[in-house]
């Protein structure tokens, strides 16, 4: 299928078809691919990673040789069903707000005995490589809320603070290009080259896209998680490597999820 | 009676405005600290990327919609950054400009040590030539830009200024301040001016 998209795009370009039409054709092909996936829900390659994540969640692992089944994702130890739909949230044991990946990271460190520094040293896969274990677990956890709505309350003082900080970071311009998240995501119907950009401060558009992550990315042939998505945005913003689980990353995810409140979770999604 | 109600409302609004301003400033300080802490592996010579200059601070605080006085302040400050070529020639080679417009290379952490000159990445946001159909739409389309302006000298200078520092004209513009922030050299900017303004350029054919 990937080849077919490329074929359509290349043909359109060679034929000198006006870009809007080439764009339409690409979108149509992509929509057809998504439709086929809906008809055959087992065809998204990310499901293999979700399965791997489930096995990792249940298997004794780490120096402590324990599974993550005692990990509390917010609904009690071991409860995965629906937990992602209520994240990010404040966790008293860690005394901070955490998104799914940051919480899994915490459980891997505190329960399984992994060294946090090792886990966050190179947490995201290179192009063509499979998602790392933590990302596979996050894909599994998120998939267990698929079909539900984002319903994180984010209403306590620390949670509200995270959402507000997230908005401030979203608009914070920095680096040699003066880039902020808002540079690309604060208007509707815009593109970078041919890539459409969601208007993320607007609930309607945020609801459509935030719930698709983690997603299988066809161009990278791997699953990309939300933390990885942000890491990649900051790379493009000419900033250094965003630390997984950093307060800034959690705040941004809190802000995005709050904006997408009520939106349907449809993960693992499928992206270009 | 009515005057006192108005006075009270005015005082309240003033207090609320000041409170909102203080809150935003507090959020900005927290955002500064959070950003500085979020990139612990950054090399020493990248620390400057966390620090905002006054214009970045004002644009962030006002979410790119600065009030009039601040917009004027930004415009004045940014205008003062623009440097012109020593020989006064504002146009270089449009074909080199096209290559600079196509390239998004430079200043990402995977771009070190530098393997080529930085690009302007103009096509990421602007339509320029008919031939390039893969263009973005964050910025206005520039097809026929020079032709539509009769290739005038005043417009040539205005284009130079916009590429060097877009905020000298449009405070809090999303466009990078390519010259002022030393992303591009003066010679590269001249080539881009030629791409937009030269009668020979594919932009104007």
Coordinates of C-alpha atoms in Angstrom, one line a residue:
Chain A
X1 CA 0.0 0.0 0.0
X2 CA 2.8 2.4 0.9
X3 CA 4.2 1.9 -2.6
X4 CA 0.8 2.7 -4.0
X5 CA 0.6 6.1 -2.2
X6 CA 4.0 7.0 -3.5
X7 CA 3.1 5.9 -7.0
X8 CA 0.0 8.1 -6.9
X9 CA 1.9 11.1 -5.6
X10 CA 4.8 10.6 -8.0
X11 CA 2.4 10.3 -11.0
X12 CA 0.5 13.4 -9.9
X13 CA 3.7 15.3 -9.6
X14 CA 5.1 14.1 -13.0
X15 CA 1.8 14.8 -14.7
X16 CA 2.0 18.4 -13.3
X17 CA -1.5 18.0 -11.8
X18 CA -2.2 21.1 -9.7
X19 CA -1.0 20.5 -6.2
X20 CA -4.5 20.7 -4.6
X21 CA -5.5 17.7 -6.7
X22 CA -2.3 15.8 -6.0
X23 CA -3.0 16.5 -2.4
X24 CA -6.6 15.3 -2.7
X25 CA -5.4 12.1 -4.4
X26 CA -2.9 11.5 -1.6
X27 CA -5.6 12.2 1.0
X28 CA -8.1 9.9 -0.8
X29 CA -5.6 7.1 -1.0
X30 CA -4.7 7.5 2.6
X31 CA -8.4 7.6 3.5
X32 CA -8.9 4.4 1.6
X33 CA -6.1 2.8 3.5
X34 CA -7.6 3.9 6.8
X35 CA -11.0 2.6 5.7
X36 CA -9.5 -0.8 4.8
X37 CA -7.9 -0.8 8.2
X38 CA -11.2 -0.1 9.8
X39 CA -12.8 -2.9 7.9
X40 CA -9.9 -5.2 9.0
X41 CA -8.9 -3.9 12.4
X42 CA -6.2 -6.5 12.7
X43 CA -4.2 -5.1 9.8
X44 CA -2.4 -2.3 11.7
X45 CA 1.2 -3.4 12.3
X46 CA 1.1 -1.5 15.6
X47 CA -1.0 -4.3 17.0
X48 CA 2.0 -6.5 17.0
X49 CA 3.7 -3.9 19.3
X50 CA 0.6 -3.8 21.5
X51 CA 0.8 -7.5 21.8
X52 CA 4.5 -7.3 22.6
X53 CA 3.7 -4.6 25.2
X54 CA 1.1 -6.9 26.8
X55 CA 3.6 -9.7 27.1
X56 CA 6.1 -7.3 28.6
X57 CA 3.5 -5.9 31.0
X58 CA 2.7 -9.4 32.3
X59 CA 6.2 -11.0 32.3
X60 CA 8.6 -10.9 35.3
X61 CA 11.2 -8.3 34.2
X62 CA 13.9 -6.0 35.4
X63 CA 16.5 -6.7 38.1
X64 CA 13.7 -7.3 40.6
X65 CA 12.1 -10.0 38.3
X66 CA 8.6 -8.8 38.8
X67 CA 5.9 -8.0 36.3
X68 CA 4.1 -4.6 35.9
X69 CA 0.9 -6.1 37.1
X70 CA 1.3 -4.2 40.4
X71 CA 1.8 -0.9 38.5
X72 CA -0.9 1.6 39.4
X73 CA -1.9 3.6 36.3
X74 CA -4.4 5.5 38.3
X75 CA -7.3 3.0 38.6
X76 CA -5.5 0.7 41.1
X77 CA -2.6 -1.7 40.8
X78 CA -2.7 -3.7 37.6
X79 CA -5.8 -2.0 36.1
X80 CA -5.1 -1.3 32.5
X81 CA -8.6 -1.3 31.1
X82 CA -9.7 2.4 30.6
X83 CA -6.6 3.7 32.5
X84 CA -5.1 5.6 29.5
X85 CA -8.4 7.5 29.0
X86 CA -7.9 9.1 32.4
X87 CA -4.3 10.1 32.0
X88 CA -2.4 12.3 32.6
X89 CA -3.2 12.6 36.3
X90 CA -1.6 13.4 39.6
X91 CA 0.0 10.4 41.4
X92 CA 0.6 10.9 45.1
X93 CA 3.3 8.2 45.4
X94 CA 5.4 10.1 42.9
X95 CA 4.1 13.5 43.9
X96 CA 3.7 14.7 40.3
X97 CA 1.4 14.7 37.3
X98 CA 2.3 11.9 34.8
X99 CA 1.2 10.9 31.4
X100 CA 1.1 7.2 30.4
X101 CA 4.7 6.8 29.3
X102 CA 6.1 8.7 32.3
X103 CA 4.0 6.5 34.6
X104 CA 5.2 3.3 33.0
X105 CA 8.8 4.6 33.2
X106 CA 8.2 5.2 36.9
X107 CA 6.8 1.7 37.4
X108 CA 9.7 0.1 35.5
X109 CA 12.1 2.0 37.8
X110 CA 10.3 1.6 41.2
X111 CA 8.8 -1.9 40.7
X112 CA 11.1 -3.7 38.3
X113 CA 14.3 -2.0 39.5
X114 CA 15.4 -0.6 36.1
X115 CA 17.8 2.3 36.1
X116 CA 15.9 5.3 35.0
X117 CA 18.9 6.8 33.3
X118 CA 19.3 3.7 31.1
X119 CA 15.6 3.8 30.1
X120 CA 15.6 7.5 29.1
X121 CA 19.1 7.5 27.4
X122 CA 17.8 6.5 24.0
X123 CA 14.0 6.0 24.5
X124 CA 12.8 6.3 20.9
X125 CA 13.5 4.0 17.9
X126 CA 15.4 5.1 14.9
X127 CA 13.6 4.9 11.5
X128 CA 12.9 1.3 10.6
X129 CA 13.6 0.0 14.1
X130 CA 10.7 -1.3 16.3
X131 CA 9.4 0.8 19.1
X132 CA 11.4 0.3 22.4
X133 CA 9.9 -1.9 25.2
X134 CA 8.5 1.1 27.1
X135 CA 6.8 2.4 24.0
X136 CA 5.4 -1.1 23.2
X137 CA 4.0 -1.2 26.8
X138 CA 2.5 2.3 26.3
X139 CA 1.0 1.1 23.0
X140 CA -0.6 -1.8 24.8
X141 CA -1.9 0.4 27.7
X142 CA -3.3 3.0 25.3
X143 CA -5.0 0.3 23.1
X144 CA -6.9 -0.9 26.2
X145 CA -8.8 2.5 26.2
X146 CA -9.5 2.5 22.4
X147 CA -13.1 3.4 21.7
X148 CA -13.4 5.4 25.0
X149 CA -13.3 9.1 25.3
X150 CA -10.5 11.3 26.8
X151 CA -11.8 11.9 30.3
X152 CA -8.8 12.9 32.4
X153 CA -10.2 15.2 35.0
X154 CA -7.1 17.4 35.4
X155 CA -8.9 19.4 38.0
X156 CA -6.7 19.4 41.1
X157 CA -4.3 22.3 41.7
X158 CA -1.2 20.4 40.4
X159 CA -3.0 19.1 37.4
X160 CA -4.4 22.5 36.5
X161 CA -0.9 23.9 36.9
X162 CA 0.4 21.3 34.4
X163 CA -2.2 22.2 31.9
X164 CA -1.4 26.0 32.2
X165 CA 2.3 25.3 32.0
X166 CA 1.6 23.2 28.9
X167 CA -0.1 26.1 27.2
X168 CA 2.7 28.5 28.1
X169 CA 5.2 26.0 26.7
X170 CA 3.1 25.5 23.6
X171 CA 3.5 29.3 22.8
X172 CA 7.0 29.6 24.1
X173 CA 9.3 30.7 21.2
X174 CA 13.0 29.7 21.4
X175 CA 16.0 28.7 19.5
X176 CA 17.6 30.1 16.3
X177 CA 14.4 29.9 14.3
X178 CA 12.1 31.4 17.1
X179 CA 10.0 28.3 16.9
X180 CA 7.2 27.2 19.2
X181 CA 4.6 24.5 18.9
X182 CA 2.3 27.4 18.0
X183 CA 4.4 28.2 14.9
X184 CA 2.8 25.2 13.1
X185 CA -0.3 24.3 15.2
X186 CA -2.1 27.6 15.9
X187 CA -4.2 27.9 12.8
X188 CA -6.5 25.8 10.8
X189 CA -6.0 24.2 7.3
X190 CA -2.2 24.8 7.1
X191 CA 0.5 22.6 5.8
X192 CA 4.3 22.1 6.0
X193 CA 5.1 21.1 2.4
X194 CA 2.3 18.7 1.8
X195 CA 1.8 17.6 5.4
X196 CA -1.4 18.8 7.0
X197 CA -1.1 20.4 10.4
X198 CA -3.7 20.0 13.2
X199 CA -4.8 23.2 14.9
X200 CA -4.1 22.0 18.4
X201 CA -5.4 24.8 20.5
X202 CA -8.9 24.2 19.0
X203 CA -10.8 21.4 20.7
X204 CA -12.5 20.2 17.5
X205 CA -9.2 19.5 15.7
X206 CA -7.4 18.3 18.9
X207 CA -10.2 15.8 19.5
X208 CA -9.6 14.3 16.0
X209 CA -5.9 13.7 16.3
X210 CA -4.6 13.4 19.9
X211 CA -6.5 10.1 20.4
X212 CA -4.6 8.5 17.5
X213 CA -1.3 8.3 19.4
X214 CA 0.6 6.0 19.8
X215 CA 0.4 5.5 16.1
X216 CA 2.0 3.3 13.4
X217 CA 4.0 5.7 11.1
X218 CA 4.2 4.3 7.6
X219 CA 7.1 6.5 6.6
X220 CA 9.2 5.3 9.6
X221 CA 7.8 1.8 9.6
X222 CA 7.4 1.9 13.4
X223 CA 5.1 2.9 16.2
X224 CA 5.6 6.5 17.4
X225 CA 4.4 7.4 20.9
X226 CA 3.3 10.8 22.0
X227 CA 6.6 11.4 23.9
X228 CA 8.4 10.5 20.7
X229 CA 6.1 12.8 18.7
X230 CA 7.1 15.7 21.0
X231 CA 10.8 14.8 20.9
X232 CA 10.6 14.9 17.1
X233 CA 8.9 18.3 17.1
X234 CA 11.6 19.8 19.3
X235 CA 14.3 18.3 17.0
X236 CA 12.6 20.1 14.1
X237 CA 12.4 23.2 16.3
X238 CA 16.2 23.2 16.5
X239 CA 16.1 22.3 20.2
X240 CA 18.1 19.5 21.9
X241 CA 16.8 16.1 22.9
X242 CA 13.6 16.4 24.9
X243 CA 13.9 14.2 28.0
X244 CA 11.2 11.5 28.3
X245 CA 9.1 12.1 31.4
X246 CA 10.4 15.7 31.8
X247 CA 7.9 18.2 33.4
X248 CA 7.8 20.1 30.1
X249 CA 6.7 16.9 28.2
X250 CA 4.1 16.0 30.8
X251 CA 2.8 19.6 30.8
X252 CA 2.4 19.7 27.0
X253 CA 0.6 16.3 26.9
X254 CA -1.6 17.5 29.8
X255 CA -2.5 20.6 27.8
X256 CA -3.1 18.6 24.6
X257 CA -5.3 16.0 26.3
X258 CA -7.3 18.7 28.1
X259 CA -7.9 20.4 24.8
X260 CA -9.0 17.0 23.3
X261 CA -11.3 16.3 26.3
X262 CA -14.2 14.2 25.1
X263 CA -12.5 13.1 21.9
X264 CA -12.4 9.5 21.0
X265 CA -9.4 7.4 21.6
X266 CA -8.6 5.5 18.4
X267 CA -5.2 4.1 19.1
X268 CA -3.0 2.6 17.7
X269 CA -3.6 5.1 14.9
X270 CA -2.1 5.1 11.5
X271 CA 0.0 8.0 10.1
X272 CA 1.6 8.8 6.8
Chain B
X1 CA -23.8 56.8 42.0
X2 CA -23.2 55.8 38.4
X3 CA -19.8 57.3 38.3
X4 CA -18.8 55.3 41.4
X5 CA -20.1 52.1 39.8
X6 CA -18.0 52.8 36.8
X7 CA -15.0 53.7 39.0
X8 CA -15.4 50.4 40.9
X9 CA -15.7 48.4 37.6
X10 CA -12.7 50.2 36.2
X11 CA -10.6 49.5 39.4
X12 CA -11.7 45.9 39.3
X13 CA -10.9 45.5 35.7
X14 CA -7.6 47.1 36.3
X15 CA -6.8 44.7 39.1
X16 CA -7.9 41.8 37.1
X17 CA -5.8 42.8 34.1
X18 CA -2.8 43.3 36.4
X19 CA -3.5 39.9 38.0
X20 CA -3.8 38.2 34.6
X21 CA -0.5 39.9 33.5
X22 CA 1.2 38.7 36.7
X23 CA -0.2 35.2 36.3
X24 CA 1.1 35.0 32.7
X25 CA 4.5 36.3 33.8
X26 CA 4.6 33.6 36.5
X27 CA 3.6 31.0 33.9
X28 CA 6.4 32.3 31.6
X29 CA 8.9 31.9 34.4
X30 CA 7.8 28.4 35.1
X31 CA 7.9 27.6 31.3
X32 CA 11.5 28.9 31.3
X33 CA 12.5 26.7 34.1
X34 CA 10.7 23.6 32.7
X35 CA 12.3 24.1 29.3
X36 CA 15.8 24.5 30.8
X37 CA 15.3 21.2 32.7
X38 CA 13.7 19.3 29.9
X39 CA 16.9 19.0 27.8
X40 CA 19.6 17.7 30.2
X41 CA 21.8 16.3 27.5
X42 CA 22.2 19.7 25.7
X43 CA 25.8 20.6 25.1
X44 CA 27.2 23.8 26.8
X45 CA 27.1 25.8 23.5
X46 CA 23.4 25.0 23.1
X47 CA 22.3 26.6 26.4
X48 CA 21.6 29.9 24.6
X49 CA 18.8 28.2 22.8
X50 CA 16.8 28.0 26.0
X51 CA 17.1 31.8 26.6
X52 CA 14.6 34.1 25.1
X53 CA 15.4 37.6 23.9
X54 CA 12.9 40.4 24.7
X55 CA 11.0 39.9 21.4
X56 CA 10.6 36.1 22.0
X57 CA 9.4 36.8 25.5
X58 CA 6.8 39.4 24.4
X59 CA 5.5 37.2 21.6
X60 CA 5.3 34.1 23.8
X61 CA 3.5 36.0 26.6
X62 CA 1.0 37.5 24.2
X63 CA 0.6 34.3 22.2
X64 CA 1.8 36.2 19.0
X65 CA -0.9 38.8 19.3
X66 CA 0.9 41.7 21.0
X67 CA -1.0 44.9 21.9
X68 CA -0.2 47.9 19.8
X69 CA 2.5 49.5 22.0
X70 CA 4.4 46.3 22.3
X71 CA 4.0 45.6 18.6
X72 CA 5.6 49.0 17.9
X73 CA 8.3 48.3 20.3
X74 CA 9.2 45.0 18.7
X75 CA 9.1 46.5 15.2
X76 CA 11.5 49.3 16.2
X77 CA 13.9 46.9 17.9
X78 CA 13.9 44.4 15.1
X79 CA 14.3 47.0 12.4
X80 CA 17.5 48.1 14.1
X81 CA 19.0 44.6 13.6
X82 CA 18.9 44.7 9.8
X83 CA 22.3 44.8 8.1
X84 CA 22.7 45.5 4.4
X85 CA 25.4 44.2 2.0
X86 CA 28.5 46.5 1.9
X87 CA 28.2 47.1 -1.8
X88 CA 24.4 47.9 -1.6
X89 CA 23.5 45.1 -4.1
X90 CA 20.4 43.4 -2.7
X91 CA 20.0 40.7 -5.4
X92 CA 22.3 37.7 -5.9
X93 CA 21.7 34.6 -8.0
X94 CA 18.1 33.3 -8.2
X95 CA 19.2 29.7 -9.0
X96 CA 21.3 29.5 -5.9
X97 CA 18.3 31.1 -4.1
X98 CA 16.1 28.2 -5.3
X99 CA 18.5 25.6 -3.8
X100 CA 18.5 27.6 -0.5
X101 CA 14.7 27.7 -0.6
X102 CA 14.5 24.0 -1.1
X103 CA 16.9 23.1 1.8
X104 CA 15.7 22.6 5.3
X105 CA 19.2 21.6 6.5
X106 CA 20.9 23.1 9.5
X107 CA 21.0 23.7 13.2
X108 CA 19.1 20.5 14.2
X109 CA 21.0 18.2 16.6
X110 CA 21.5 15.7 13.7
X111 CA 23.1 18.4 11.6
X112 CA 26.4 18.5 13.5
X113 CA 29.1 18.7 12.5
X114 CA 27.7 20.8 9.7
X115 CA 27.9 19.1 6.3
X116 CA 26.6 21.9 4.2
X117 CA 25.3 25.4 4.4
X118 CA 22.1 26.1 6.3
X119 CA 18.9 26.2 4.2
X120 CA 16.1 28.7 4.3
X121 CA 13.4 26.0 3.9
X122 CA 11.1 28.6 2.3
X123 CA 9.0 25.9 0.5
X124 CA 8.0 24.5 3.9
X125 CA 5.7 27.4 4.2
X126 CA 5.5 29.3 0.9
X127 CA 4.6 28.5 -2.7
X128 CA 7.3 30.0 -4.9
X129 CA 7.7 28.4 -8.3
X130 CA 5.2 26.6 -10.5
X131 CA 7.5 23.6 -10.8
X132 CA 7.6 22.9 -7.1
X133 CA 4.2 21.5 -6.1
X134 CA 5.3 20.4 -2.6
X135 CA 4.9 23.6 -0.7
X136 CA 3.4 24.6 2.6
X137 CA 0.8 27.2 3.4
X138 CA 1.8 28.8 6.7
X139 CA 3.1 31.8 4.8
X140 CA 1.5 33.6 1.9
X141 CA 2.1 32.3 -1.7
X142 CA 4.9 34.1 -3.4
X143 CA 4.4 32.9 -7.0
X144 CA 4.9 35.9 -9.4
X145 CA 5.7 38.1 -6.4
X146 CA 8.2 40.3 -8.3
X147 CA 6.2 40.4 -11.5
X148 CA 3.1 41.5 -9.7
X149 CA 5.2 44.4 -8.2
X150 CA 6.9 45.4 -11.5
X151 CA 10.2 44.3 -10.0
X152 CA 10.4 47.7 -8.2
X153 CA 13.5 48.7 -6.2
X154 CA 11.4 49.5 -3.1
X155 CA 9.8 46.1 -3.1
X156 CA 13.2 44.5 -3.6
X157 CA 14.4 46.2 -0.4
X158 CA 11.2 45.2 1.4
X159 CA 11.8 41.6 0.5
X160 CA 15.4 41.8 1.7
X161 CA 14.1 43.2 5.0
X162 CA 11.4 40.5 5.4
X163 CA 13.9 37.7 4.9
X164 CA 16.5 39.3 7.1
X165 CA 14.0 40.0 9.9
X166 CA 10.3 39.4 9.2
X167 CA 9.4 41.0 12.6
X168 CA 10.7 44.4 11.5
X169 CA 7.5 44.4 9.4
X170 CA 5.2 41.9 11.2
X171 CA 5.8 41.8 14.9
X172 CA 5.5 38.2 16.2
X173 CA 5.4 36.8 12.7
X174 CA 5.9 33.0 12.7
X175 CA 8.7 33.4 10.1
X176 CA 12.2 32.9 11.5
X177 CA 14.4 36.0 11.7
X178 CA 16.8 34.4 9.3
X179 CA 19.4 37.2 9.0
X180 CA 19.1 38.6 12.5
X181 CA 19.5 35.1 14.0
X182 CA 22.4 34.3 11.7
X183 CA 20.5 31.3 10.2
X184 CA 21.4 32.6 6.7
X185 CA 24.3 34.8 5.6
X186 CA 23.8 38.1 3.8
X187 CA 24.9 36.5 0.5
X188 CA 22.3 33.7 0.9
X189 CA 19.6 36.3 1.6
X190 CA 20.6 38.1 -1.5
X191 CA 20.2 34.9 -3.5
X192 CA 16.7 34.5 -2.0
X193 CA 15.8 38.1 -2.8
X194 CA 16.8 37.3 -6.4
X195 CA 14.6 34.2 -6.4
X196 CA 11.6 36.3 -5.4
X197 CA 12.3 39.5 -7.3
X198 CA 14.5 38.8 -10.4
X199 CA 12.6 38.9 -13.7
X200 CA 14.7 35.8 -14.7
X201 CA 13.6 33.8 -11.7
X202 CA 11.2 30.8 -12.1
X203 CA 9.1 32.5 -9.4
X204 CA 8.2 35.2 -12.0
X205 CA 7.9 33.1 -15.1

